Amino acid sequence: MVSNAIPIPGTQIEARPWVDELHQWVTTVDHKRLGILYIASALMFLAIGGVEALIIRIQLMRPHNDFVSPEVFNRMFTMHGTTMIFFVAMPVLFGFANYLVPLMIGARDMAFPRLNAFSFWLSFLGGLLLYFSFVGGSGLYGAGSAPDVGWWSYAPLGARAFSPGHSSDYWTLALLVSGFGSIGTAINIIATILCLRCPGMKINRMPLLVWMNLVMAGMVLLAITPLSAAQIMLLIDRYLGGHFFDTQAGGSAVLWMHFFWIFGHPEVYVLIIPCFAFTSEIIPVFSRKPIFGYPVMVAATVCIAFVSMSVWAHHMFTIGMNSYANSFFTLTTMAVGVPTGIKIFNWIGTMWGGRIQFKTAMLFSIAFLFQFLIAGLTGIMMAASPFDWQLSLSYFVVAHFHYVIVGGILFALFAAFYYWYPKMTGRMLSERLGKLHFWLFLIGFHMTFDVMHIPGILGMPRRIYTYEPGRGWDTLNFIITIGAFIQALAILVFLANLVISYVKGARAGNDPWDAWTLEWSISSPPPAYNFATVPTVASRRPLWDLKHPEDPDSRYE
Amino acid sequence: MPRKTSTLRFLAQTILLLFWPAMTVWASDPKGSSSNGTNIFAPASTPAKSIADLSVFVLVITGIIFVVVLTLLLYSVIKFRGRATDAGREPAQVYGSTQIEVAWTIIPILVVVVLFLATARVIHAIQDAPEPAGTLDVIAIGHQYWWEFRYPKLGIVTANELHIPVSDPSHPTPTFVQLLSADTDHSFWVPELAGKTDLIPNHPNRMWMDPQRTGVFLGQCAQYCGTQHAKMLLRVSVDGPEDFAAWVRAQQNLAVEDTGAIAGKRVFESNACMNCHAVAGTAADGRFGPDLTHLMSRTTIGAGAAKNTHDNLRLWIQDPSAIKPGSLMPAMKLSDADLDAVVSYMETLR
């Protein structure tokens, strides 16, 4: 499967003026360029959301600190949460899905390239709308403000009586608009996977990354639609005299919670399943073994998707549901632990008996396993609803979900960056800077989020801009803040690595990791049309078959 | 291999860090001590105690899972690391094993069943507990950013500092609290007495506690409710039977009429103060802010934002946002003379 790059008129011209280049990027419908645009915009928002996190941490560094006012603090945690979930995590994962899914199934583009571009620009517009609230939040006289209702915007805090002005409208519009973008991308991923697989790629031969993105896209359709519906209902409440969530006129605050969390919990899996996908590609390659238990991995993923649709009210154990409802959601939430545990065992089974190469991508993947294990176990603790009556809304829960999102999702994402950056740019990321990034981030992460569990146990609620001294929280918060700055430093190393390696990195060649999926059969970066001739595959690891004609996988499947 | 040793060291440290909370918590268990913190592992009441017991059980089970899986992970990372002698040879290509997959599916299912049954028992015991005869009923109403407490059977209205009787296990006198909200969502959380329960408008909730030692228990609003969510603090004073009866008698009285503070009373009633605050036995019957009838019986002002001292009280009335920015009480812009008069009137409300 040697790639013989065909020059296409108009794409191979050297030294175009930058305006042309920019025009090419803005009008592109190429899945690879859109993938990179998604990733770049997510990195931009990551930097912004990171600065917001640092402002929060400086304020909480010591009791009665007055670095920012309570109003600013509340805006910061609202914007931090909203930005990181909707404008960092989702876009960056969609970016990788966009880039990798067509390459891995031997397709030349996504099924609907223009819908793809439309979806990206909608998501990006959503992010801009959210940040426009800083200038336009209070109307046109310039004294803007960002939303300060928390990233759940619980009713009735989001009602006009408690949130006047337009700042929370920008929040609503940002989620609504980017939500439509997400739905478009999900439809596109599903259609691409179902319709554009190359000859021989039966559904049980798809790489696990493709399988998991298929499941993720299905979940996006089920999770984002109720969120969009709720946002529309909120707009009706605020502007058309509706009373869905307006408690002062008999509306229901609890209804909003149900709408939000029936989105919010599947959303966690929308974010983590693509990260399972990265891990399921990276661990086999650096262990030099195929994934252990492919069919079980697929079944576990589908199982997680189904069960995770019935766990949402574990975010609501404190709202006074009756004992039967609390028991039901305790059971379903604990049940998710089973397929998730199976996945962790299968990854360990993949490493077992292998010859593990500790490249930076593998280091991040191993750390992902370790941290995801802990995040899962603290999740089990909070699934026990009485335990959650103590832990919920405290810093323990903040530590738990940052363990999932940073320790899990972000670590897996960094692994994906180190693994696929050579394919995207044609250059290797520096391993030296990569290891520095890894160890700095690991130390910072554990300093921040391991310690953060303790103030929760000692009764510190989340979302407070200051606290009383003498409750045993002071030193802990100081350590947490130092850890946050170490993480920020590590992110700077990472960004520097991205830039320096783009210019000076070693040439990657087609297949720097001696890997087995189709994207490594073509040049790095791939040509616009991906495959000069559409490949034909006979097993789950087409490049293994090619490299080991004496012992191909196709013999065993 | 220096890299491997640093991996090991890091993992050892992380395990220690993970178990550190549990260790510090148990080491500092303040059984019998009079100062109460907000530690969920220092329970002083039945619901908090059964939660803490369940928590220890769950911690032990998850701790065992952690050690087992971590051992497997560490073993495979160390044992199966690539060596220079491999020189390009690939390991045996293993695709899976049905027996192993079945084993690591069934064992977690059994663990989940055990955890669920233990949890369901505690849920039922706490949520479906009957109200015994000696129950004290209290209504807690969450406001932006303070707590209103009503004792419907005793005719008491107070704020921010809840007084309840100690409960003798052989003759329980638990307190059942009905939770309401006047505006946004709040959450009632006194970690050493019970888990938290939200106060949601149009959605009455209920919680209970039967504290078994006296003292002041701290807590605060746990559900983000607006600008000053952080300073919506909560104090529960658990009194012995005589102390509680004395407190009830004092609270049931109308406000003391002190002729020395008549000027301050006039300021209070001729300004907007009385629109929001009530003083029983006078014309002031506002309900938007805390009831001030027995203000001086409370140790803090501004829902725990400051100690109830002369200077703090004066500063609070002059400009609440100096103590609690975002508080819904406006600065009254009183002249110094009026300010002093109204503060001395407040100080007569015992």
PDB file of N, CA and C in Angstrom, chain A residues 74 148 152 154-156 247 251 288 290 293 296 318-319 321 323 326-327 345-346 352-356 358 370 385-387 389-390 392-393 457-459 462-463 465 471 541 544 553, chain B residues 4 14 38 40 51 55 59 66 73 75 80-82 86 89-91 93-95 101 104-105 116 123 127-128 183-185 189 191 196 198 202-203 205 220 222-224 227-229:
ATOM      1  N   ASN A  74     -17.433  34.295  40.499  1.00  0.00           N
ATOM      2  CA  ASN A  74     -18.549  33.486  40.003  1.00  0.00           C
ATOM      3  C   ASN A  74     -18.548  33.419  38.480  1.00  0.00           C
ATOM      4  N   ASP A 148     -22.747  34.354  35.268  1.00  0.00           N
ATOM      5  CA  ASP A 148     -22.244  33.958  36.593  1.00  0.00           C
ATOM      6  C   ASP A 148     -23.200  32.990  37.257  1.00  0.00           C
ATOM      7  N   TRP A 152     -24.142  24.845  35.079  1.00  0.00           N
ATOM      8  CA  TRP A 152     -25.430  24.168  34.939  1.00  0.00           C
ATOM      9  C   TRP A 152     -26.562  25.172  34.817  1.00  0.00           C
ATOM     10  N   TYR A 154     -28.527  26.401  37.036  1.00  0.00           N
ATOM     11  CA  TYR A 154     -29.704  25.815  37.671  1.00  0.00           C
ATOM     12  C   TYR A 154     -30.841  26.821  37.738  1.00  0.00           C
ATOM     13  N   ALA A 155     -32.062  26.358  37.426  1.00  0.00           N
ATOM     14  CA  ALA A 155     -33.252  27.171  37.648  1.00  0.00           C
ATOM     15  C   ALA A 155     -33.457  27.281  39.161  1.00  0.00           C
ATOM     16  N   PRO A 156     -33.953  28.377  39.644  1.00  0.00           N
ATOM     17  CA  PRO A 156     -34.346  29.577  38.915  1.00  0.00           C
ATOM     18  C   PRO A 156     -33.227  30.625  38.832  1.00  0.00           C
ATOM     19  N   THR A 247     -39.863  29.335  38.809  1.00  0.00           N
ATOM     20  CA  THR A 247     -40.508  28.852  40.033  1.00  0.00           C
ATOM     21  C   THR A 247     -41.448  29.887  40.639  1.00  0.00           C
ATOM     22  N   GLY A 251     -43.362  27.215  37.913  1.00  0.00           N
ATOM     23  CA  GLY A 251     -42.511  26.329  37.127  1.00  0.00           C
ATOM     24  C   GLY A 251     -41.680  25.415  38.010  1.00  0.00           C
ATOM     25  N   ARG A 288       3.245  -3.621  21.290  1.00  0.00           N
ATOM     26  CA  ARG A 288       3.536  -4.515  20.167  1.00  0.00           C
ATOM     27  C   ARG A 288       2.623  -5.733  20.157  1.00  0.00           C
ATOM     28  N   PRO A 290      -1.807  -6.954  19.563  1.00  0.00           N
ATOM     29  CA  PRO A 290      -3.156  -6.473  19.236  1.00  0.00           C
ATOM     30  C   PRO A 290      -3.937  -6.236  20.526  1.00  0.00           C
ATOM     31  N   GLY A 293      -9.044  -8.838  23.521  1.00  0.00           N
ATOM     32  CA  GLY A 293     -10.506  -8.933  23.611  1.00  0.00           C
ATOM     33  C   GLY A 293     -11.247  -7.875  22.823  1.00  0.00           C
ATOM     34  N   VAL A 296     -15.043  -7.896  23.134  1.00  0.00           N
ATOM     35  CA  VAL A 296     -15.487  -7.491  24.466  1.00  0.00           C
ATOM     36  C   VAL A 296     -15.359  -5.983  24.621  1.00  0.00           C
ATOM     37  N   THR A 318     -29.016  14.912  46.073  1.00  0.00           N
ATOM     38  CA  THR A 318     -29.319  15.790  47.203  1.00  0.00           C
ATOM     39  C   THR A 318     -30.613  16.563  47.019  1.00  0.00           C
ATOM     40  N   ILE A 319     -31.335  16.347  45.918  1.00  0.00           N
ATOM     41  CA  ILE A 319     -32.511  17.198  45.684  1.00  0.00           C
ATOM     42  C   ILE A 319     -33.759  16.656  46.345  1.00  0.00           C
ATOM     43  N   MET A 321     -35.011  13.210  46.159  1.00  0.00           N
ATOM     44  CA  MET A 321     -35.774  12.140  45.495  1.00  0.00           C
ATOM     45  C   MET A 321     -36.122  11.098  46.558  1.00  0.00           C
ATOM     46  N   SER A 323     -36.587   7.266  48.327  1.00  0.00           N
ATOM     47  CA  SER A 323     -35.541   6.271  48.540  1.00  0.00           C
ATOM     48  C   SER A 323     -35.477   5.273  47.389  1.00  0.00           C
ATOM     49  N   ASN A 326     -33.492   6.992  44.582  1.00  0.00           N
ATOM     50  CA  ASN A 326     -32.070   7.036  44.949  1.00  0.00           C
ATOM     51  C   ASN A 326     -31.431   5.658  44.823  1.00  0.00           C
ATOM     52  N   SER A 327     -32.157   4.606  45.211  1.00  0.00           N
ATOM     53  CA  SER A 327     -31.607   3.256  45.096  1.00  0.00           C
ATOM     54  C   SER A 327     -31.412   2.879  43.632  1.00  0.00           C
ATOM     55  N   PHE A 345      -9.209  -3.744  32.456  1.00  0.00           N
ATOM     56  CA  PHE A 345      -8.572  -5.060  32.452  1.00  0.00           C
ATOM     57  C   PHE A 345      -8.060  -5.410  31.056  1.00  0.00           C
ATOM     58  N   ASN A 346      -8.840  -5.084  30.029  1.00  0.00           N
ATOM     59  CA  ASN A 346      -8.407  -5.422  28.672  1.00  0.00           C
ATOM     60  C   ASN A 346      -7.161  -4.643  28.263  1.00  0.00           C
ATOM     61  N   TRP A 352       0.107  -6.981  28.900  1.00  0.00           N
ATOM     62  CA  TRP A 352       0.598  -8.232  29.472  1.00  0.00           C
ATOM     63  C   TRP A 352       1.245  -9.079  28.365  1.00  0.00           C
ATOM     64  N   GLY A 353       2.515  -9.427  28.559  1.00  0.00           N
ATOM     65  CA  GLY A 353       3.187 -10.250  27.566  1.00  0.00           C
ATOM     66  C   GLY A 353       3.703  -9.461  26.376  1.00  0.00           C
ATOM     67  N   GLY A 354       3.558  -8.122  26.426  1.00  0.00           N
ATOM     68  CA  GLY A 354       4.038  -7.318  25.302  1.00  0.00           C
ATOM     69  C   GLY A 354       5.474  -6.870  25.513  1.00  0.00           C
ATOM     70  N   ARG A 355       5.926  -5.988  24.641  1.00  0.00           N
ATOM     71  CA  ARG A 355       7.247  -5.368  24.816  1.00  0.00           C
ATOM     72  C   ARG A 355       7.030  -3.867  24.786  1.00  0.00           C
ATOM     73  N   ILE A 356       6.812  -3.325  25.972  1.00  0.00           N
ATOM     74  CA  ILE A 356       6.291  -1.962  26.060  1.00  0.00           C
ATOM     75  C   ILE A 356       7.382  -0.949  25.748  1.00  0.00           C
ATOM     76  N   PHE A 358       8.340   2.914  26.041  1.00  0.00           N
ATOM     77  CA  PHE A 358       7.876   4.069  26.823  1.00  0.00           C
ATOM     78  C   PHE A 358       8.081   5.365  26.076  1.00  0.00           C
ATOM     79  N   PHE A 370      -3.971   4.722  35.125  1.00  0.00           N
ATOM     80  CA  PHE A 370      -3.854   4.854  36.575  1.00  0.00           C
ATOM     81  C   PHE A 370      -4.872   5.855  37.113  1.00  0.00           C
ATOM     82  N   SER A 385     -25.371   6.614  47.275  1.00  0.00           N
ATOM     83  CA  SER A 385     -25.985   7.929  47.429  1.00  0.00           C
ATOM     84  C   SER A 385     -25.843   8.530  48.827  1.00  0.00           C
ATOM     85  N   PRO A 386     -25.908   7.765  49.923  1.00  0.00           N
ATOM     86  CA  PRO A 386     -25.701   8.434  51.215  1.00  0.00           C
ATOM     87  C   PRO A 386     -24.317   9.068  51.327  1.00  0.00           C
ATOM     88  N   PHE A 387     -23.298   8.368  50.818  1.00  0.00           N
ATOM     89  CA  PHE A 387     -21.949   8.950  50.800  1.00  0.00           C
ATOM     90  C   PHE A 387     -21.983  10.242  49.971  1.00  0.00           C
ATOM     91  N   TRP A 389     -24.465  12.256  49.667  1.00  0.00           N
ATOM     92  CA  TRP A 389     -25.112  13.357  50.394  1.00  0.00           C
ATOM     93  C   TRP A 389     -24.051  14.177  51.123  1.00  0.00           C
ATOM     94  N   GLN A 390     -22.959  13.548  51.492  1.00  0.00           N
ATOM     95  CA  GLN A 390     -21.855  14.305  52.097  1.00  0.00           C
ATOM     96  C   GLN A 390     -20.930  14.886  51.026  1.00  0.00           C
ATOM     97  N   SER A 392     -21.277  15.259  47.558  1.00  0.00           N
ATOM     98  CA  SER A 392     -21.799  16.053  46.460  1.00  0.00           C
ATOM     99  C   SER A 392     -21.695  17.541  46.785  1.00  0.00           C
ATOM    100  N   LEU A 393     -21.459  18.352  45.771  1.00  0.00           N
ATOM    101  CA  LEU A 393     -21.377  19.809  45.909  1.00  0.00           C
ATOM    102  C   LEU A 393     -20.198  20.236  46.782  1.00  0.00           C
ATOM    103  N   ILE A 457     -13.787  16.369  51.969  1.00  0.00           N
ATOM    104  CA  ILE A 457     -14.093  15.512  53.121  1.00  0.00           C
ATOM    105  C   ILE A 457     -14.210  16.354  54.386  1.00  0.00           C
ATOM    106  N   LEU A 458     -13.457  17.463  54.409  1.00  0.00           N
ATOM    107  CA  LEU A 458     -13.495  18.344  55.582  1.00  0.00           C
ATOM    108  C   LEU A 458     -14.569  19.421  55.460  1.00  0.00           C
ATOM    109  N   GLY A 459     -15.500  19.248  54.521  1.00  0.00           N
ATOM    110  CA  GLY A 459     -16.680  20.102  54.509  1.00  0.00           C
ATOM    111  C   GLY A 459     -16.597  21.370  53.689  1.00  0.00           C
ATOM    112  N   ARG A 462     -18.126  23.550  47.039  1.00  0.00           N
ATOM    113  CA  ARG A 462     -17.584  24.127  45.811  1.00  0.00           C
ATOM    114  C   ARG A 462     -18.211  25.494  45.558  1.00  0.00           C
ATOM    115  N   ARG A 463     -17.641  26.241  44.628  1.00  0.00           N
ATOM    116  CA  ARG A 463     -18.201  27.505  44.148  1.00  0.00           C
ATOM    117  C   ARG A 463     -18.283  28.576  45.235  1.00  0.00           C
ATOM    118  N   TYR A 465     -16.260  31.776  46.883  1.00  0.00           N
ATOM    119  CA  TYR A 465     -15.145  32.625  46.464  1.00  0.00           C
ATOM    120  C   TYR A 465     -14.163  32.848  47.601  1.00  0.00           C
ATOM    121  N   ARG A 471     -10.561  25.947  59.408  1.00  0.00           N
ATOM    122  CA  ARG A 471     -11.347  24.734  59.218  1.00  0.00           C
ATOM    123  C   ARG A 471     -10.491  23.615  58.636  1.00  0.00           C
ATOM    124  N   ARG A 541      -5.945  -5.408  11.412  1.00  0.00           N
ATOM    125  CA  ARG A 541      -4.659  -4.714  11.375  1.00  0.00           C
ATOM    126  C   ARG A 541      -4.051  -4.840   9.977  1.00  0.00           C
ATOM    127  N   TRP A 544      -0.299  -4.738   9.660  1.00  0.00           N
ATOM    128  CA  TRP A 544       0.384  -5.919  10.202  1.00  0.00           C
ATOM    129  C   TRP A 544       0.436  -7.003   9.111  1.00  0.00           C
ATOM    130  N   ASP A 553      -2.902 -11.418  10.349  1.00  0.00           N
ATOM    131  CA  ASP A 553      -4.065 -11.517  11.233  1.00  0.00           C
ATOM    132  C   ASP A 553      -5.237 -12.171  10.529  1.00  0.00           C
TER     133      ASP A 553
ATOM    134  N   LYS B   4      12.445   3.600  35.304  1.00  0.00           N
ATOM    135  CA  LYS B   4      11.550   2.665  35.985  1.00  0.00           C
ATOM    136  C   LYS B   4      11.479   2.986  37.479  1.00  0.00           C
ATOM    137  N   THR B  14       1.918   8.305  45.224  1.00  0.00           N
ATOM    138  CA  THR B  14       0.522   8.557  44.916  1.00  0.00           C
ATOM    139  C   THR B  14      -0.394   7.716  45.791  1.00  0.00           C
ATOM    140  N   THR B  38     -16.075  20.503  60.459  1.00  0.00           N
ATOM    141  CA  THR B  38     -17.004  20.146  59.396  1.00  0.00           C
ATOM    142  C   THR B  38     -16.519  18.869  58.721  1.00  0.00           C
ATOM    143  N   ILE B  40     -16.642  15.088  57.662  1.00  0.00           N
ATOM    144  CA  ILE B  40     -17.723  14.118  57.494  1.00  0.00           C
ATOM    145  C   ILE B  40     -17.416  12.807  58.208  1.00  0.00           C
ATOM    146  N   ILE B  51     -23.904   7.221  57.528  1.00  0.00           N
ATOM    147  CA  ILE B  51     -23.199   7.550  56.280  1.00  0.00           C
ATOM    148  C   ILE B  51     -21.706   7.289  56.440  1.00  0.00           C
ATOM    149  N   SER B  55     -19.477   4.792  54.361  1.00  0.00           N
ATOM    150  CA  SER B  55     -18.343   5.340  53.616  1.00  0.00           C
ATOM    151  C   SER B  55     -17.088   4.532  53.866  1.00  0.00           C
ATOM    152  N   LEU B  59     -15.020   2.658  51.129  1.00  0.00           N
ATOM    153  CA  LEU B  59     -13.588   2.978  50.985  1.00  0.00           C
ATOM    154  C   LEU B  59     -12.743   1.708  51.032  1.00  0.00           C
ATOM    155  N   PHE B  66      -8.489  -0.995  44.166  1.00  0.00           N
ATOM    156  CA  PHE B  66      -7.378  -0.144  43.744  1.00  0.00           C
ATOM    157  C   PHE B  66      -6.056  -0.894  43.840  1.00  0.00           C
ATOM    158  N   LEU B  73      -1.382  -3.526  36.999  1.00  0.00           N
ATOM    159  CA  LEU B  73      -0.872  -2.513  36.073  1.00  0.00           C
ATOM    160  C   LEU B  73       0.636  -2.355  36.228  1.00  0.00           C
ATOM    161  N   TYR B  75       2.768  -4.433  37.574  1.00  0.00           N
ATOM    162  CA  TYR B  75       3.467  -5.660  37.201  1.00  0.00           C
ATOM    163  C   TYR B  75       3.640  -5.705  35.687  1.00  0.00           C
ATOM    164  N   PHE B  80       6.899  -6.302  31.515  1.00  0.00           N
ATOM    165  CA  PHE B  80       6.839  -6.426  30.065  1.00  0.00           C
ATOM    166  C   PHE B  80       7.384  -5.201  29.358  1.00  0.00           C
ATOM    167  N   ARG B  81       8.289  -4.469  30.020  1.00  0.00           N
ATOM    168  CA  ARG B  81       8.901  -3.316  29.358  1.00  0.00           C
ATOM    169  C   ARG B  81       9.803  -3.817  28.243  1.00  0.00           C
ATOM    170  N   GLY B  82       9.898  -3.010  27.196  1.00  0.00           N
ATOM    171  CA  GLY B  82      10.753  -3.401  26.081  1.00  0.00           C
ATOM    172  C   GLY B  82      12.209  -3.375  26.498  1.00  0.00           C
ATOM    173  N   ASP B  86      15.443  -7.036  22.580  1.00  0.00           N
ATOM    174  CA  ASP B  86      14.323  -7.463  21.744  1.00  0.00           C
ATOM    175  C   ASP B  86      14.645  -7.335  20.260  1.00  0.00           C
ATOM    176  N   ARG B  89      12.145  -7.926  17.352  1.00  0.00           N
ATOM    177  CA  ARG B  89      11.251  -9.091  17.316  1.00  0.00           C
ATOM    178  C   ARG B  89       9.938  -8.737  17.998  1.00  0.00           C
ATOM    179  N   GLU B  90       8.833  -9.225  17.453  1.00  0.00           N
ATOM    180  CA  GLU B  90       7.526  -8.933  18.029  1.00  0.00           C
ATOM    181  C   GLU B  90       7.181 -10.004  19.063  1.00  0.00           C
ATOM    182  N   PRO B  91       6.456  -9.625  20.136  1.00  0.00           N
ATOM    183  CA  PRO B  91       6.031 -10.633  21.113  1.00  0.00           C
ATOM    184  C   PRO B  91       4.927 -11.515  20.532  1.00  0.00           C
ATOM    185  N   GLN B  93       1.514 -12.748  19.584  1.00  0.00           N
ATOM    186  CA  GLN B  93       0.307 -11.964  19.318  1.00  0.00           C
ATOM    187  C   GLN B  93      -0.894 -12.695  19.909  1.00  0.00           C
ATOM    188  N   VAL B  94      -1.395 -12.165  21.051  1.00  0.00           N
ATOM    189  CA  VAL B  94      -2.519 -12.799  21.734  1.00  0.00           C
ATOM    190  C   VAL B  94      -3.746 -11.925  21.519  1.00  0.00           C
ATOM    191  N   TYR B  95      -4.848 -12.535  21.130  1.00  0.00           N
ATOM    192  CA  TYR B  95      -6.023 -11.744  20.754  1.00  0.00           C
ATOM    193  C   TYR B  95      -7.060 -11.645  21.856  1.00  0.00           C
ATOM    194  N   GLU B 101     -12.073 -13.100  30.227  1.00  0.00           N
ATOM    195  CA  GLU B 101     -13.075 -12.037  30.083  1.00  0.00           C
ATOM    196  C   GLU B 101     -14.295 -12.330  30.956  1.00  0.00           C
ATOM    197  N   TRP B 104     -13.395 -11.576  34.632  1.00  0.00           N
ATOM    198  CA  TRP B 104     -13.366 -10.169  35.053  1.00  0.00           C
ATOM    199  C   TRP B 104     -14.620  -9.414  34.685  1.00  0.00           C
ATOM    200  N   THR B 105     -15.643 -10.107  34.208  1.00  0.00           N
ATOM    201  CA  THR B 105     -16.973  -9.522  34.138  1.00  0.00           C
ATOM    202  C   THR B 105     -17.769  -9.898  35.385  1.00  0.00           C
ATOM    203  N   PHE B 116     -24.243  -2.360  46.335  1.00  0.00           N
ATOM    204  CA  PHE B 116     -25.595  -1.823  46.195  1.00  0.00           C
ATOM    205  C   PHE B 116     -26.457  -2.185  47.398  1.00  0.00           C
ATOM    206  N   ILE B 123     -29.757   3.970  52.627  1.00  0.00           N
ATOM    207  CA  ILE B 123     -30.709   4.923  52.028  1.00  0.00           C
ATOM    208  C   ILE B 123     -32.057   4.794  52.733  1.00  0.00           C
ATOM    209  N   GLN B 127     -33.709   7.743  54.854  1.00  0.00           N
ATOM    210  CA  GLN B 127     -34.789   8.499  54.206  1.00  0.00           C
ATOM    211  C   GLN B 127     -36.163   8.129  54.720  1.00  0.00           C
ATOM    212  N   ASP B 128     -36.356   6.870  55.094  1.00  0.00           N
ATOM    213  CA  ASP B 128     -37.686   6.433  55.483  1.00  0.00           C
ATOM    214  C   ASP B 128     -37.828   6.305  56.998  1.00  0.00           C
ATOM    215  N   ASP B 183     -36.231  31.796  47.142  1.00  0.00           N
ATOM    216  CA  ASP B 183     -35.760  32.340  45.861  1.00  0.00           C
ATOM    217  C   ASP B 183     -35.068  31.271  45.009  1.00  0.00           C
ATOM    218  N   THR B 184     -33.748  31.135  45.145  1.00  0.00           N
ATOM    219  CA  THR B 184     -33.031  30.178  44.304  1.00  0.00           C
ATOM    220  C   THR B 184     -32.787  28.876  45.085  1.00  0.00           C
ATOM    221  N   ASP B 185     -32.051  27.968  44.473  1.00  0.00           N
ATOM    222  CA  ASP B 185     -31.743  26.703  45.151  1.00  0.00           C
ATOM    223  C   ASP B 185     -30.651  26.928  46.192  1.00  0.00           C
ATOM    224  N   TRP B 189     -26.310  21.981  54.738  1.00  0.00           N
ATOM    225  CA  TRP B 189     -25.234  21.010  54.967  1.00  0.00           C
ATOM    226  C   TRP B 189     -24.499  21.317  56.264  1.00  0.00           C
ATOM    227  N   PRO B 191     -22.009  18.984  58.042  1.00  0.00           N
ATOM    228  CA  PRO B 191     -21.434  17.663  57.770  1.00  0.00           C
ATOM    229  C   PRO B 191     -21.421  16.712  58.962  1.00  0.00           C
ATOM    230  N   LYS B 196     -26.163  16.456  53.044  1.00  0.00           N
ATOM    231  CA  LYS B 196     -26.855  17.678  52.634  1.00  0.00           C
ATOM    232  C   LYS B 196     -28.150  17.376  51.913  1.00  0.00           C
ATOM    233  N   ASP B 198     -31.100  19.655  49.495  1.00  0.00           N
ATOM    234  CA  ASP B 198     -31.296  20.950  48.844  1.00  0.00           C
ATOM    235  C   ASP B 198     -32.593  21.608  49.279  1.00  0.00           C
ATOM    236  N   ASN B 202     -40.685  25.591  45.302  1.00  0.00           N
ATOM    237  CA  ASN B 202     -41.779  24.722  44.821  1.00  0.00           C
ATOM    238  C   ASN B 202     -41.486  23.238  44.990  1.00  0.00           C
ATOM    239  N   HIS B 203     -40.574  22.881  45.863  1.00  0.00           N
ATOM    240  CA  HIS B 203     -40.194  21.466  45.969  1.00  0.00           C
ATOM    241  C   HIS B 203     -39.766  21.211  47.413  1.00  0.00           C
ATOM    242  N   ASN B 205     -38.573  19.779  50.794  1.00  0.00           N
ATOM    243  CA  ASN B 205     -37.783  18.610  51.158  1.00  0.00           C
ATOM    244  C   ASN B 205     -37.773  18.436  52.665  1.00  0.00           C
ATOM    245  N   GLN B 220     -22.653  25.163  55.974  1.00  0.00           N
ATOM    246  CA  GLN B 220     -22.971  26.301  55.135  1.00  0.00           C
ATOM    247  C   GLN B 220     -23.766  25.844  53.936  1.00  0.00           C
ATOM    248  N   ALA B 222     -24.561  24.704  50.454  1.00  0.00           N
ATOM    249  CA  ALA B 222     -23.699  23.930  49.570  1.00  0.00           C
ATOM    250  C   ALA B 222     -24.113  24.035  48.107  1.00  0.00           C
ATOM    251  N   GLN B 223     -25.293  24.561  47.830  1.00  0.00           N
ATOM    252  CA  GLN B 223     -25.720  24.668  46.434  1.00  0.00           C
ATOM    253  C   GLN B 223     -25.582  26.121  46.002  1.00  0.00           C
ATOM    254  N   TYR B 224     -24.843  26.342  44.914  1.00  0.00           N
ATOM    255  CA  TYR B 224     -24.589  27.714  44.459  1.00  0.00           C
ATOM    256  C   TYR B 224     -25.897  28.479  44.296  1.00  0.00           C
ATOM    257  N   THR B 227     -24.468  35.510  44.198  1.00  0.00           N
ATOM    258  CA  THR B 227     -23.208  36.206  44.454  1.00  0.00           C
ATOM    259  C   THR B 227     -22.558  35.823  45.770  1.00  0.00           C
ATOM    260  N   GLN B 228     -23.349  35.801  46.858  1.00  0.00           N
ATOM    261  CA  GLN B 228     -22.748  35.595  48.168  1.00  0.00           C
ATOM    262  C   GLN B 228     -22.980  34.190  48.709  1.00  0.00           C
ATOM    263  N   HIS B 229     -23.039  33.218  47.810  1.00  0.00           N
ATOM    264  CA  HIS B 229     -23.148  31.818  48.213  1.00  0.00           C
ATOM    265  C   HIS B 229     -22.091  31.464  49.263  1.00  0.00           C
TER     266      HIS B 229
END
